[in-house]
Amino acid sequence: MVESATPSQAPSSSASLDTTRFMAKDLCAYLESYLEPDQVSEVYRAYLFGAEAHEGQTRLSGDPYIVHPLAVAKTMAEMRMDHRSIIAAILHDVMEDTHISKERIIEEFGEDVAELVDGVSKLTHLKFRSKAEAQAENFRKMMLAITRDLRVIMVKLADRLHNMRTLGVMRPDKGRRIARETLEIYAPIAQRLGMNAIRRELEVLGFASHNPLRYKVLQDAVKKSRGHRKEVMQKIETAICSRMEEAGIVSRIIGREKNLYSIYRKMQQKRLSFEEVFDVFAIRIVVTDVDACYRALGVVHNLYKPVPGRFKDYIAIPKANGYQSLHTVLFGPHGIPIEVQIRTEEMDRVAESGIAAHWLYKAGDRQSASAQARAREWLKGVLEIQQAAGNSMEFLENVKVDLFPEEVYIFTPRGEIMELPKGATAVDFAYAVHSDVGNTCVAAKIDRRLAPLSTKLESGRTVEVITAPGARPNPAWLNFVVTGKARAAIRHYLKNLQQGEAVNLGRRLLDKALIGVGKSLEEIPPEQMQGLLEDLQLPNLDALLGDVGLGNRMATLVARRLCSDDADAEADEAEPSPAILGKPLAVKGTEGMVLSFAKCCHPIPGDPIVGVMSAGRGLVVHREQCRNVAEYRNKPDKWIPVAWSEDSTQEYAAAIRAQTANKRGVLANLASVIADMGSNIENVSFDERDGHASTITFTLSVRSRKHLADLMRRLRRVPEVLRISRARG
Ligand code: MN
């Protein structure tokens, strides 16, 4: 995106044209040090293509626009990235700011480059909208989550780096916002990926623009103390250098100064004064191999006395992020402490550029495989170092969480970010917003398009929930929701619903039982009812009726206790209750969750049926001849006489068994007859007896016994059918 510039139409001067051509040549010369010649010329072609696309656009600084992508490409080259990343860096703004389409880039530079450019453009559309710290954390994770190729993140970081380097020309308020975003989002991502060189520069530039006053104060303080330091520093470096030469160790010695942002942070976090943080000299010695590291350590310990207890061997025991180095602190001249780091060139490269240092490592695979796979490889490498060293996994856990998140990050229509577990659906999102939204949701819009509630959400999408007053949760949602909150809220709602239905059924059952003894619920004196409720420790009549309806309490027993004066009525429990002599309970099929039809015998209207009370489930209706109810015949309190209501309009499941000849297309023939008869197949099971005949069992939806009988008659006429029968429980 054009973050620090607005493309405007202005003729580019010939002088700046020279500048850009020089930059491009410089880039290519750099690339020749590690890429193949044909790859470098491909990069140059990308430069010509990009320059033409951005023709006439300028940066706020007045430079031709192409200067910016070239600078981004140079940063990528300094990390020794592959040629496709470099091309993507050169083209990273063309889809956003010119009329070049993705298809055009595919034509010119192939799928891989186009995907990278597209990825960078997509990140550009993610807008960081809130100040909350948790939001920043989520935003960082979201950036990584929606990026399938980590090179996209690297281009984005290089892009941000150049925008920060040229931030000076920007309006101060806008600059401050970009600086804050850099400190909160981009620098931590660079750190996560181990890209410390970029991270440090982003931090210093971000600090300078975000907090110019503090930056200035610290800068002045550093300048003041630097004066007398310079000489001492020089002396120390020369001393070490000559000792190294004497010992025959080839080395690079770098005097280091802590960057202003890390001084500022250290002062804040450890509550130290400027002198305490700054008055330490720091030196890095880079050598050729591990052996030389330890020899160099001997040399410096011989030159200045080491501070006891400050030596750390991160080569033998690397830091959690794979960082390797020897650390020691010396008493320098005048007792000034000197921090020394000693490491190999390779260790230095890893410490500076992190994941990028591993990019070209596997030169073998030409097709730059999925970057996520490379990230995994990188992590695996770090993991191996870790396991060998046996130290903390914390860093790794953090990186893993960031690169391969278990969560998805979703925008609300107002731009807030919601974190949900992977696999979360629109319903989970609705409940995460508010349980009322979940309870009344009817549809969802994902990126402004209508989508089913069961749609699994992807990171970076904007989701809007459509609710309707009076809408209710659907029990089927329990099959796809993944969050505890949604599950608990749906269950809670259904339980309330079930309780209501249980009270209704309980009232009917109790009334029926009372009629059996010649009474009705209205005739029971209130104090009698109250007495029973107290005995049973129930708060009210609904609680009692609910218990009866759910099958936790027997209606006949309750009825008997309500009618008898003495409390030991339970003594004659075993006696068959006269209640069973009453009129059977009418079953409509619409009683809801407290009445169900047995799966063993599939009763349908017209079948003689019985009801069995089952604790917690309410009334279960079986066919009278079902084997599973035989044992209840002697338990009259659980055995409820029921009959079909006249006005039942429901569909019911029925099971039929078909013996057929083994011929091709039998199942299809049967299925089409079933469909013609206005029935649906809910389930089919297939059982081949021998080579000649098979048994197919269908579970079908039917309206009544007559409907089923008609259906079976039609099926018998199918030539391959040998026998049709209804399956019994
Ligand atoms: Mn850019």
PDB file of N, CA, C and O and ligand atoms in Angstrom, residues 1-3 59 65 68-69 72 92-93 97 120 156 159-160 163, ligand 1:
ATOM      1  N   MET A   1       0.848  -1.194   0.000  1.00  0.00           N
ATOM      2  CA  MET A   1       0.000   0.000   0.000  1.00  0.00           C
ATOM      3  C   MET A   1       0.873   1.230   0.000  1.00  0.00           C
ATOM      4  O   MET A   1       1.988   1.229   0.501  1.00  0.00           O
ATOM      5  N   VAL A   2       0.338   2.295  -0.512  1.00  0.00           N
ATOM      6  CA  VAL A   2       1.056   3.553  -0.469  1.00  0.00           C
ATOM      7  C   VAL A   2       0.794   4.145   0.898  1.00  0.00           C
ATOM      8  O   VAL A   2      -0.221   4.774   1.139  1.00  0.00           O
ATOM      9  N   GLU A   3       1.694   3.906   1.802  1.00  0.00           N
ATOM     10  CA  GLU A   3       1.436   4.347   3.166  1.00  0.00           C
ATOM     11  C   GLU A   3       2.030   5.706   3.448  1.00  0.00           C
ATOM     12  O   GLU A   3       1.518   6.465   4.235  1.00  0.00           O
ATOM     13  N   ARG A  59       6.356   9.527  -4.928  1.00  0.00           N
ATOM     14  CA  ARG A  59       6.242   9.456  -3.481  1.00  0.00           C
ATOM     15  C   ARG A  59       6.068  10.877  -2.952  1.00  0.00           C
ATOM     16  O   ARG A  59       6.306  11.846  -3.667  1.00  0.00           O
ATOM     17  N   TYR A  65       7.844   6.779  -7.993  1.00  0.00           N
ATOM     18  CA  TYR A  65       7.312   5.778  -7.075  1.00  0.00           C
ATOM     19  C   TYR A  65       8.161   4.512  -7.004  1.00  0.00           C
ATOM     20  O   TYR A  65       8.341   3.913  -5.949  1.00  0.00           O
ATOM     21  N   HIS A  68      10.540   3.269  -4.147  1.00  0.00           N
ATOM     22  CA  HIS A  68      10.096   2.550  -2.951  1.00  0.00           C
ATOM     23  C   HIS A  68      10.154   1.026  -3.115  1.00  0.00           C
ATOM     24  O   HIS A  68      10.843   0.347  -2.343  1.00  0.00           O
ATOM     25  N   PRO A  69       9.501   0.449  -4.136  1.00  0.00           N
ATOM     26  CA  PRO A  69       9.608  -1.006  -4.293  1.00  0.00           C
ATOM     27  C   PRO A  69      11.046  -1.493  -4.477  1.00  0.00           C
ATOM     28  O   PRO A  69      11.390  -2.574  -4.003  1.00  0.00           O
ATOM     29  N   VAL A  72      12.543  -1.782  -1.110  1.00  0.00           N
ATOM     30  CA  VAL A  72      12.000  -2.955  -0.423  1.00  0.00           C
ATOM     31  C   VAL A  72      12.709  -4.218  -0.929  1.00  0.00           C
ATOM     32  O   VAL A  72      13.093  -5.093  -0.150  1.00  0.00           O
ATOM     33  N   HIS A  92       5.170  -5.261  -5.310  1.00  0.00           N
ATOM     34  CA  HIS A  92       4.230  -5.424  -4.198  1.00  0.00           C
ATOM     35  C   HIS A  92       3.095  -4.408  -4.181  1.00  0.00           C
ATOM     36  O   HIS A  92       2.056  -4.656  -3.593  1.00  0.00           O
ATOM     37  N   ASP A  93       3.271  -3.267  -4.840  1.00  0.00           N
ATOM     38  CA  ASP A  93       2.205  -2.265  -4.825  1.00  0.00           C
ATOM     39  C   ASP A  93       1.432  -2.168  -6.140  1.00  0.00           C
ATOM     40  O   ASP A  93       0.516  -1.360  -6.248  1.00  0.00           O
ATOM     41  N   ASP A  97      -2.068  -0.131  -6.466  1.00  0.00           N
ATOM     42  CA  ASP A  97      -1.992   1.256  -6.917  1.00  0.00           C
ATOM     43  C   ASP A  97      -2.005   1.450  -8.428  1.00  0.00           C
ATOM     44  O   ASP A  97      -2.000   2.572  -8.908  1.00  0.00           O
ATOM     45  N   VAL A 120       0.463  -9.840  -0.196  1.00  0.00           N
ATOM     46  CA  VAL A 120       0.832  -8.548   0.383  1.00  0.00           C
ATOM     47  C   VAL A 120      -0.346  -7.578   0.268  1.00  0.00           C
ATOM     48  O   VAL A 120      -0.672  -6.856   1.214  1.00  0.00           O
ATOM     49  N   LYS A 156       6.224  -7.591   3.568  1.00  0.00           N
ATOM     50  CA  LYS A 156       5.473  -6.578   4.306  1.00  0.00           C
ATOM     51  C   LYS A 156       6.376  -5.865   5.326  1.00  0.00           C
ATOM     52  O   LYS A 156       6.278  -4.647   5.514  1.00  0.00           O
ATOM     53  N   ASP A 159       8.674  -3.608   3.431  1.00  0.00           N
ATOM     54  CA  ASP A 159       7.857  -2.479   2.975  1.00  0.00           C
ATOM     55  C   ASP A 159       7.709  -1.468   4.115  1.00  0.00           C
ATOM     56  O   ASP A 159       7.944  -0.271   3.953  1.00  0.00           O
ATOM     57  N   ARG A 160       7.347  -1.968   5.281  1.00  0.00           N
ATOM     58  CA  ARG A 160       7.173  -1.091   6.433  1.00  0.00           C
ATOM     59  C   ARG A 160       8.494  -0.413   6.813  1.00  0.00           C
ATOM     60  O   ARG A 160       8.518   0.762   7.172  1.00  0.00           O
ATOM     61  N   ASN A 163       9.030   2.476   4.504  1.00  0.00           N
ATOM     62  CA  ASN A 163       8.088   3.551   4.830  1.00  0.00           C
ATOM     63  C   ASN A 163       8.503   4.277   6.109  1.00  0.00           C
ATOM     64  O   ASN A 163       8.339   5.489   6.222  1.00  0.00           O
TER      65      ASN A 163
HETATM   66 MN    MN B   1       4.720  -0.356  -0.258  1.00  0.00          MN
END
